[in-house]
Short mmCIF file of C-alpha atoms in Angstrom, two decimals:
data_model
loop_
_atom_site.label_atom_id
_atom_site.label_comp_id
_atom_site.label_asym_id
_atom_site.label_seq_id
_atom_site.Cartn_x
_atom_site.Cartn_y
_atom_site.Cartn_z
CA MET A 243 14.88 -36.14 -19.78
CA GLY A 244 12.07 -35.37 -17.06
CA ILE A 245 8.10 -35.21 -17.98
CA ILE A 246 8.19 -31.31 -17.36
CA THR A 247 11.32 -31.28 -19.99
CA GLU A 248 9.52 -33.33 -22.51
CA GLU A 249 6.36 -31.38 -22.34
CA VAL A 250 7.78 -27.72 -22.46
CA LYS A 251 9.86 -28.92 -25.32
CA LYS A 252 6.13 -30.04 -27.35
CA ILE A 253 5.15 -26.54 -26.82
CA LEU A 254 8.24 -25.08 -27.93
CA ASP A 255 7.82 -27.34 -30.84
CA GLY A 256 4.47 -26.00 -31.83
CA ALA A 257 4.94 -22.23 -30.87
CA ALA A 258 7.03 -19.42 -29.45
CA ILE A 259 6.75 -19.16 -25.86
CA GLU A 260 6.27 -15.63 -24.97
CA ARG A 261 6.17 -16.11 -20.92
CA ALA A 262 6.19 -18.60 -18.04
CA ILE A 263 5.16 -18.15 -14.62
CA ILE A 264 6.41 -20.62 -12.01
CA SER A 265 4.58 -20.26 -8.59
CA LYS A 266 2.90 -21.64 -5.48
CA PRO A 267 5.99 -22.92 -3.28
CA SER A 268 5.11 -26.04 -1.84
CA ALA A 269 6.47 -24.56 1.88
CA LYS A 270 6.12 -21.58 3.27
CA SER A 271 9.62 -21.10 4.12
CA SER A 272 10.98 -21.39 0.63
CA GLU A 273 13.40 -18.82 -0.14
CA TYR A 274 11.73 -18.52 -3.73
CA LYS A 275 8.26 -17.24 -3.60
CA LYS A 276 7.75 -17.15 -7.67
CA ILE A 277 9.82 -17.26 -11.02
CA ASP A 278 9.10 -15.00 -14.25
CA ILE A 279 10.67 -16.20 -17.15
CA GLN A 280 10.45 -13.66 -20.56
CA GLY A 281 11.54 -14.20 -24.02
CA LYS A 282 14.42 -11.55 -24.97
CA ALA A 283 15.63 -11.95 -28.59
CA GLY A 284 16.39 -15.27 -29.14
CA SER A 285 16.73 -15.75 -25.65
CA PHE A 286 15.12 -16.12 -22.23
CA GLN A 287 15.44 -14.16 -18.91
CA ILE A 288 14.59 -15.75 -15.51
CA ALA A 289 13.51 -13.57 -12.53
CA LYS A 290 13.74 -15.32 -9.35
CA TYR A 291 11.76 -13.21 -6.62
CA THR A 292 12.53 -13.86 -3.14
CA GLN A 293 10.33 -11.41 -0.06
CA LYS A 294 12.45 -8.48 -0.94
CA GLN A 295 14.79 -9.11 -3.98
CA VAL A 296 14.74 -10.64 -7.51
CA PHE A 297 17.60 -12.37 -9.21
CA HIS A 298 18.08 -12.78 -13.26
CA GLU A 299 19.79 -15.22 -15.21
CA ASN A 300 19.87 -15.56 -18.94
CA VAL A 301 19.36 -18.99 -20.84
CA LYS A 302 19.28 -20.18 -24.36
CA ILE A 303 16.22 -21.20 -25.88
CA GLN A 304 17.25 -24.87 -26.30
CA GLU A 305 18.54 -24.54 -22.59
CA LEU A 306 14.89 -23.42 -21.46
CA PRO A 307 12.86 -26.89 -21.11
CA GLU A 308 15.78 -28.35 -18.90
CA ARG A 309 16.42 -25.25 -16.86
CA ILE A 310 12.51 -25.15 -16.12
CA GLU A 311 12.49 -28.84 -14.62
CA GLN A 312 15.44 -28.10 -12.32
CA LEU A 313 14.11 -25.07 -11.04
CA ILE A 314 10.74 -26.78 -10.40
CA SER A 315 12.03 -29.41 -8.27
CA GLU A 316 15.20 -27.97 -6.77
CA LEU A 317 13.23 -24.91 -5.50
CA GLY A 318 9.90 -26.66 -4.69
CA PHE A 319 7.05 -25.39 -7.14
CA ARG A 320 3.85 -26.64 -7.56
CA GLN A 321 2.37 -24.60 -10.28
CA MET A 322 3.19 -23.16 -13.72
CA SER A 323 1.58 -21.22 -16.75
CA ILE A 324 3.02 -21.25 -20.29
CA TRP A 325 1.90 -18.87 -22.53
CA THR A 326 1.98 -18.72 -26.48
CA ALA A 327 0.20 -16.65 -28.62
CA GLN A 328 -2.69 -18.43 -28.57
CA HIS A 329 -2.46 -21.09 -25.76
CA GLU A 330 -2.18 -20.87 -22.21
CA HIS A 331 -0.42 -24.42 -20.77
CA ILE A 332 -1.16 -24.97 -17.09
CA PHE A 333 1.20 -27.27 -15.16
CA LEU A 334 0.20 -28.45 -11.92
CA LEU A 335 2.33 -30.97 -9.43
CA SER A 336 0.36 -32.60 -6.62
CA LYS A 337 1.80 -33.33 -3.20
CA LYS A 338 2.80 -36.66 -4.62
CA GLY A 339 4.34 -35.62 -7.29
CA GLU A 340 1.88 -36.06 -10.22
CA LEU A 341 2.06 -33.81 -12.75
CA SER A 342 -0.98 -32.92 -14.87
CA VAL A 343 -0.74 -30.54 -18.03
CA LYS A 344 -3.93 -28.67 -19.07
CA LYS A 345 -4.28 -26.48 -22.29
CA ARG A 346 -6.26 -23.50 -22.21
CA ALA A 347 -7.03 -21.45 -25.86
CA LEU A 348 -6.84 -17.58 -25.29
CA LYS A 349 -9.83 -15.43 -25.60
CA GLU A 350 -10.18 -12.92 -28.55
CA ASP A 351 -9.77 -10.07 -25.82
CA GLU A 352 -6.71 -11.34 -24.20
CA HIS A 353 -4.36 -11.53 -27.30
CA VAL A 354 -4.00 -7.35 -27.46
CA GLN A 355 -3.37 -5.95 -23.86
CA SER A 356 -1.92 -3.29 -22.73
CA ASN A 357 1.43 -3.61 -20.75
CA THR A 358 -0.58 -2.94 -17.31
CA GLN A 359 -3.39 -5.38 -18.16
CA GLU A 360 -1.08 -7.87 -19.27
CA HIS A 361 1.05 -7.39 -16.08
CA ASN A 362 -2.24 -7.77 -14.12
CA ARG A 363 -3.26 -10.66 -15.88
CA GLN A 364 -0.38 -12.85 -15.45
CA LYS A 365 0.75 -11.72 -12.09
CA ASN A 366 0.01 -14.39 -9.24
CA TYR A 367 -2.30 -12.45 -7.31
CA ILE A 368 -4.27 -13.50 -4.19
CA ILE A 369 -7.41 -13.09 -5.65
CA SER A 370 -7.64 -13.33 -9.23
CA GLU A 371 -9.83 -13.58 -11.95
CA GLY A 372 -12.31 -16.29 -12.34
CA GLN A 373 -12.58 -16.38 -8.61
CA GLN A 374 -16.38 -15.87 -7.75
CA VAL A 375 -16.11 -13.40 -5.19
CA ALA A 376 -19.82 -11.52 -4.55
CA PRO A 377 -18.47 -8.46 -2.71
CA LEU A 378 -15.99 -7.76 -5.41
CA VAL A 379 -19.06 -7.99 -7.73
CA ASP A 380 -21.16 -5.81 -5.83
CA MET A 381 -18.26 -3.45 -5.69
CA GLY A 382 -17.64 -3.14 -9.39
CA VAL A 383 -14.45 -4.75 -9.65
CA PHE A 384 -15.16 -8.22 -11.09
CA THR A 385 -18.19 -8.99 -13.78
CA LYS A 386 -20.49 -11.43 -12.60
CA ASP A 387 -18.36 -13.91 -14.49
CA GLY A 388 -15.36 -12.76 -12.55
CA LYS A 389 -13.80 -10.60 -14.85
CA VAL A 390 -11.97 -7.60 -13.73
CA VAL A 391 -13.63 -4.37 -14.89
CA LYS A 392 -10.97 -2.77 -16.83
CA SER A 393 -11.65 0.48 -15.12
CA MET A 394 -11.29 -1.02 -11.89
CA TYR A 395 -8.11 -2.39 -12.30
CA ASP A 396 -6.08 0.06 -9.61
CA LYS A 397 -8.66 -1.12 -7.22
CA PHE A 398 -8.04 -4.89 -7.95
CA ARG A 399 -4.47 -4.12 -7.60
CA GLN A 400 -5.20 -2.24 -4.45
CA ILE A 401 -7.19 -4.86 -2.87
CA ASN A 402 -4.43 -7.64 -3.75
CA ARG A 403 -1.59 -5.49 -2.49
CA PHE A 404 -3.15 -5.37 1.43
CA LEU A 405 -4.17 -9.04 1.21
CA GLU A 406 -0.41 -9.70 0.28
CA ILE A 407 0.42 -7.74 3.45
CA LEU A 408 -1.57 -9.67 5.35
CA ASP A 409 -0.74 -12.87 4.07
CA ASP A 410 2.93 -12.72 4.78
CA GLU A 411 2.34 -12.45 8.46
CA ILE A 412 -1.04 -15.13 8.61
CA ASP A 413 1.12 -17.62 7.10
CA SER A 414 3.63 -16.66 9.91
CA ALA A 415 1.06 -17.13 12.59
CA GLY A 416 0.23 -20.61 11.82
CA THR A 417 -3.17 -20.33 13.09
CA ASN A 418 -6.65 -21.57 12.31
CA GLN A 419 -8.50 -19.14 13.82
CA LEU A 420 -8.74 -15.15 14.48
CA ASN A 421 -10.93 -12.73 15.96
CA VAL A 422 -10.50 -9.13 14.14
CA ILE A 423 -11.82 -5.71 14.70
CA ASP A 424 -11.94 -3.48 11.82
CA PHE A 425 -12.01 0.33 12.91
CA GLY A 426 -14.15 2.33 10.80
CA CYS A 427 -14.96 0.05 8.27
CA GLY A 428 -17.29 2.40 6.49
CA LYS A 429 -18.97 1.06 3.64
CA SER A 430 -15.89 -0.27 2.09
CA TYR A 431 -16.07 -3.65 1.02
CA LEU A 432 -12.47 -4.51 1.92
CA THR A 433 -13.93 -5.84 5.29
CA PHE A 434 -15.64 -8.63 3.33
CA VAL A 435 -12.87 -9.25 1.04
CA VAL A 436 -10.58 -9.66 4.06
CA TYR A 437 -13.27 -12.22 5.41
CA TYR A 438 -13.47 -14.22 2.39
CA TYR A 439 -9.70 -14.48 2.03
CA LEU A 440 -9.48 -15.89 5.44
CA THR A 441 -12.00 -18.28 5.49
CA GLU A 442 -12.20 -19.21 1.78
CA ILE A 443 -8.55 -18.80 0.90
CA LYS A 444 -6.74 -19.63 3.97
CA GLY A 445 -9.23 -22.00 5.70
CA ILE A 446 -9.30 -19.65 8.75
CA LYS A 447 -12.21 -19.65 11.39
CA ALA A 448 -12.45 -15.84 11.55
CA ASN A 449 -14.75 -13.82 13.54
CA ILE A 450 -14.49 -10.14 12.23
CA ILE A 451 -16.55 -7.15 13.84
CA GLY A 452 -16.47 -3.94 11.69
CA LEU A 453 -16.95 -0.66 13.71
CA ASP A 454 -18.38 2.84 11.98
CA LEU A 455 -20.52 5.84 13.47
CA LYS A 456 -22.79 5.61 10.52
CA ALA A 457 -26.28 3.72 11.81
CA ASP A 458 -27.19 3.25 7.95
CA VAL A 459 -23.53 1.92 6.91
CA ILE A 460 -23.87 -0.78 9.56
CA LYS A 461 -27.55 -1.86 8.76
CA LYS A 462 -26.38 -2.12 5.22
CA CYS A 463 -23.25 -4.26 5.90
CA ASN A 464 -24.91 -6.55 8.41
CA GLN A 465 -27.48 -6.95 5.53
CA ALA A 466 -24.86 -7.79 2.81
CA ALA A 467 -23.11 -9.81 5.24
CA ALA A 468 -26.52 -12.11 5.80
CA GLN A 469 -26.56 -11.81 1.99
CA TYR A 470 -23.37 -13.44 1.16
CA GLY A 471 -23.56 -16.07 4.19
CA TYR A 472 -20.85 -14.56 6.06
CA ASP A 473 -21.95 -15.70 9.53
CA ASN A 474 -18.93 -14.74 11.45
CA LEU A 475 -18.81 -10.92 10.09
CA HIS A 476 -20.64 -8.56 11.92
CA PHE A 477 -20.82 -4.69 12.15
CA GLU A 478 -21.67 -2.67 15.02
CA LEU A 479 -22.42 1.10 15.53
CA GLY A 480 -19.59 2.82 18.02
CA ASP A 481 -16.55 4.58 18.78
CA ILE A 482 -13.48 3.79 18.18
CA ASN A 483 -12.50 5.66 21.63
CA GLY A 484 -13.30 3.49 24.56
CA TYR A 485 -14.74 0.53 22.50
CA LYS A 486 -15.17 -2.79 24.56
CA ALA A 487 -14.33 -6.21 22.47
CA PRO A 488 -16.29 -8.82 23.30
CA PHE A 489 -13.41 -11.48 22.36
CA ASP A 490 -9.69 -11.79 23.18
CA VAL A 491 -8.33 -9.59 19.65
CA ASP A 492 -5.85 -11.17 17.44
CA MET A 493 -6.08 -8.73 14.65
CA VAL A 494 -6.63 -4.97 14.39
CA ILE A 495 -7.28 -3.18 11.06
CA THR A 496 -7.74 0.07 10.59
CA LEU A 497 -8.33 1.79 6.97
CA HIS A 498 -8.55 5.73 6.85
CA ALA A 499 -9.04 6.45 10.12
CA CYS A 500 -9.37 10.32 10.22
CA ASP A 501 -6.32 12.11 11.89
CA THR A 502 -6.22 10.82 15.76
CA ALA A 503 -8.86 8.12 15.22
CA THR A 504 -5.86 6.10 13.82
CA ASP A 505 -4.22 6.80 17.38
CA TYR A 506 -7.23 5.74 19.35
CA ALA A 507 -7.55 2.75 17.01
CA LEU A 508 -3.93 1.80 17.66
CA TYR A 509 -3.73 2.39 21.35
CA ASN A 510 -7.01 -0.05 22.07
CA ALA A 511 -4.56 -2.37 19.89
CA VAL A 512 -1.78 -2.25 22.44
CA CYS A 513 -4.09 -2.57 25.17
CA TRP A 514 -5.92 -5.64 23.96
CA ASN A 515 -2.30 -6.98 23.26
CA ALA A 516 -3.49 -7.85 19.66
CA LYS A 517 -1.11 -9.90 17.62
CA MET A 518 -1.52 -8.00 14.48
CA ILE A 519 -2.03 -4.51 13.41
CA PHE A 520 -2.73 -3.09 9.79
CA SER A 521 -3.24 0.72 9.52
CA VAL A 522 -3.60 2.90 6.50
CA PRO A 523 -3.76 6.14 8.56
CA CYS A 524 -5.34 9.32 6.72
CA CYS A 525 -5.91 12.97 7.07
CA GLN A 526 -2.82 13.42 9.65
CA HIS A 527 -3.75 17.26 10.63
CA GLU A 528 -2.69 16.74 14.23
CA LEU A 529 1.15 17.67 13.91
CA ASN A 530 0.48 19.92 11.03
CA LYS A 531 -1.69 22.60 13.35
CA LYS A 532 1.20 22.26 16.43
CA ILE A 533 4.70 22.21 15.11
CA SER A 534 7.23 24.73 15.04
CA THR A 535 10.43 24.93 15.27
CA ASP A 536 13.66 27.35 14.86
CA ASP A 537 16.57 25.12 13.65
CA LEU A 538 14.66 23.06 10.94
CA SER A 539 12.16 25.86 9.76
CA ILE A 540 12.68 25.20 6.33
CA LEU A 541 10.44 21.86 6.74
CA THR A 542 7.59 24.34 8.42
CA ARG A 543 7.78 27.41 6.00
CA TYR A 544 6.15 26.06 2.94
CA GLY A 545 2.58 25.05 3.36
CA ILE A 546 2.73 21.85 1.13
CA ILE A 547 6.17 20.42 2.60
CA LYS A 548 4.68 21.04 6.17
CA GLU A 549 1.99 19.22 5.19
CA ARG A 550 3.70 16.19 4.14
CA PHE A 551 6.22 16.39 6.66
CA ALA A 552 4.07 16.41 9.30
CA ALA A 553 1.95 13.19 8.16
CA LEU A 554 5.38 11.82 7.60
CA ALA A 555 6.29 12.73 10.90
CA THR A 556 3.15 11.62 12.62
CA ASP A 557 3.45 8.14 11.13
CA ALA A 558 7.32 8.05 11.87
CA ILE A 559 6.08 8.53 15.71
CA ARG A 560 3.12 5.98 15.65
CA GLY A 561 5.51 3.42 14.07
CA ASN A 562 8.08 4.00 16.90
CA LEU A 563 5.39 3.95 19.52
CA LEU A 564 4.56 0.69 18.66
CA GLU A 565 8.03 -0.49 18.66
CA TYR A 566 8.29 0.97 22.48
CA ALA A 567 4.94 -1.01 23.19
CA GLY A 568 6.55 -4.34 21.86
CA TYR A 569 5.71 -4.54 18.25
CA LYS A 570 8.06 -5.48 15.44
CA THR A 571 6.81 -2.63 13.23
CA GLN A 572 7.28 -1.79 9.60
CA LEU A 573 5.91 0.84 7.16
CA LEU A 574 5.27 -0.19 3.74
CA GLU A 575 4.00 1.55 0.79
CA PHE A 576 0.08 0.26 0.10
CA ILE A 577 -0.50 2.54 -2.95
CA ASP A 578 1.61 3.59 -5.67
CA PHE A 579 2.45 7.36 -4.98
CA ALA A 580 1.07 7.95 -8.75
CA HIS A 581 -2.43 7.27 -7.11
CA THR A 582 -2.27 9.42 -3.83
CA PRO A 583 0.40 10.67 -1.61
CA LYS A 584 -1.29 8.98 1.43
CA ASN A 585 0.07 5.55 0.79
CA ILE A 586 1.66 4.20 3.78
CA LEU A 587 0.54 1.30 5.56
CA ILE A 588 1.80 0.68 9.52
CA ARG A 589 2.19 -3.04 9.87
CA ALA A 590 2.79 -4.03 13.13
CA ILE A 591 3.47 -7.89 14.95
CA ARG A 592 3.51 -8.43 18.58
CA ARG A 593 6.77 -9.63 19.68
CA GLY A 594 7.43 -12.52 22.19
CA ALA A 595 9.82 -10.21 23.86
CA THR A 596 11.38 -6.68 23.64
CA PRO A 597 14.75 -5.78 24.48
CA LYS A 598 14.69 -3.04 26.64
CA SER A 599 17.43 -1.06 24.46
CA THR A 600 14.91 -1.17 21.81
CA SER A 601 11.85 0.16 23.31
CA GLU A 602 14.23 2.75 24.97
CA LYS A 603 15.76 4.14 21.52
CA ALA A 604 12.29 3.94 20.26
CA LEU A 605 11.02 6.32 22.82
CA ARG A 606 14.18 8.29 22.97
CA GLU A 607 13.64 9.13 19.70
CA VAL A 608 10.07 10.19 19.52
CA ASP A 609 11.34 12.25 22.46
CA ASN A 610 13.88 13.92 20.31
CA LEU A 611 11.44 14.84 17.41
CA MET A 612 8.77 16.08 19.13
CA LYS A 613 11.04 18.26 21.10
CA GLU A 614 12.77 19.77 18.02
CA PHE A 615 9.52 20.45 16.67
CA ASN A 616 7.96 21.96 20.07
CA THR A 617 4.58 19.44 19.89
CA ASP A 618 3.04 16.39 21.28
CA GLN A 619 0.88 13.48 19.67
CA THR A 620 -2.13 11.69 20.67
CA LEU A 621 -0.86 8.17 20.52
CA TYR A 622 2.24 9.31 22.89
CA ASN A 623 -0.11 10.81 25.28
CA LEU A 624 -2.28 7.69 25.48
CA LEU A 625 0.63 5.18 25.71
CA VAL A 626 3.47 7.29 27.50
CA LYS A 627 1.87 10.42 29.52
CA GLU A 628 -0.77 8.58 30.78
CA LYS A 629 1.23 6.01 32.59
CA GLU A 630 3.60 8.64 33.95
#
C-alpha cells in the first residue's frame, strides 16, 4: 500500500470526500492536464482532462484511494486537493517524490456556495484566490486579502481564460525572454496582469509596451507601473498604424481595437515577424457597410443577421490571411456567448515554414468570399493588394 493510498484512506475514515482535484502535471508534454473526481451516489466519477477532451470512469468508494495513487504516479501529477464538508486536504509531491500533506479548515462562507462559485473556487486557475496581485485589487476583482469579489467572478474567469490561451503557447515556446507590444491597451489592467503572469508566474524576463491614443490614460498607466514596481512595463502615446517598435517583437496583443484598428495591429505584427499574436477584435463595421450579394442575399436581408455575419466573416478573413502570411491560426471562444456576442479571440503562431499549398488555399478562400459579397477588407488590402 502506497503512502498516498494510506493518506486518502485516513481522510475517508474520518469524513465523506465530496471532491478531489489532481493537478500540476510534472511534464509540459503530459497528455492529461488535470483530473476532477466527484462523489456520485455511493461511487466516484473520475474525469481526466486533456487539452481538448475529457475521459470518464467510475470507481467504488473502497477503490478510490488506490486509484488516486495510480493516477498520480502513472500520469505524473504533483498536486492534489481533497475536499470534505469541513476541510481541504492539500497533497504536494516534490520533484524527488517526497509527499507533504496539509489540512486546512474551510471558512464558514466556503461551506455554502452557488454552483458557479463552487466551480470557480475549485478550478485550478493560473491566477487563483490568495495570490497578491496588486492590479487586480485596484481593478476591484480581488479584495486586499486576495479574495475574489463575488460580483467580479465573471471578470476573474475572463482574465484567467485569456492567460490560459497564452499559457499554451508560452510553454510550447520554452523561452526565458519576451518582447511584447499591446496595441490599444486603454486603461484596462489586463496589460498589468499579463506582465505579472509572465514575470512572476512563468519567470520570464518580459519587456512590454502598451500603446494608446489617450494621453491621460498613458500617464496614469505609467504611474501605476511605477507604483507596482513593474520596471519593464511602459506605456506610450501613439497610433497603431505605422508604429515603430523599439525592439524585435515576439508577441503582439490587441484587445478590442475597434474595427480596422485590429487590421493595422495584425499587419504590423506580421511585418515584425512576431512569433505570437493574440487578438480580440471589436466593432467589425467595415464589411457590414460594404457587403452585397445576389445569390446569398438571405445573409444580408435582416439587419442583425447581416451585422453578425459580417463580424464573423471579418474574423474568418483575418484568420485565413494570417495563415497566408505564415501563421498557424485558431479562432477561439474567449468569453461565454451569454456575456457578449463579441467573444472570438484570434491566436496565431508563426510557423517555421508554411507549405505553398496552405498559403494558396487560405488566400483563395478569402478571394472567393470577397468576390461573392462584392467587397474588400483592410487587412487584405495591406497584406495582399499592396504587394501586387
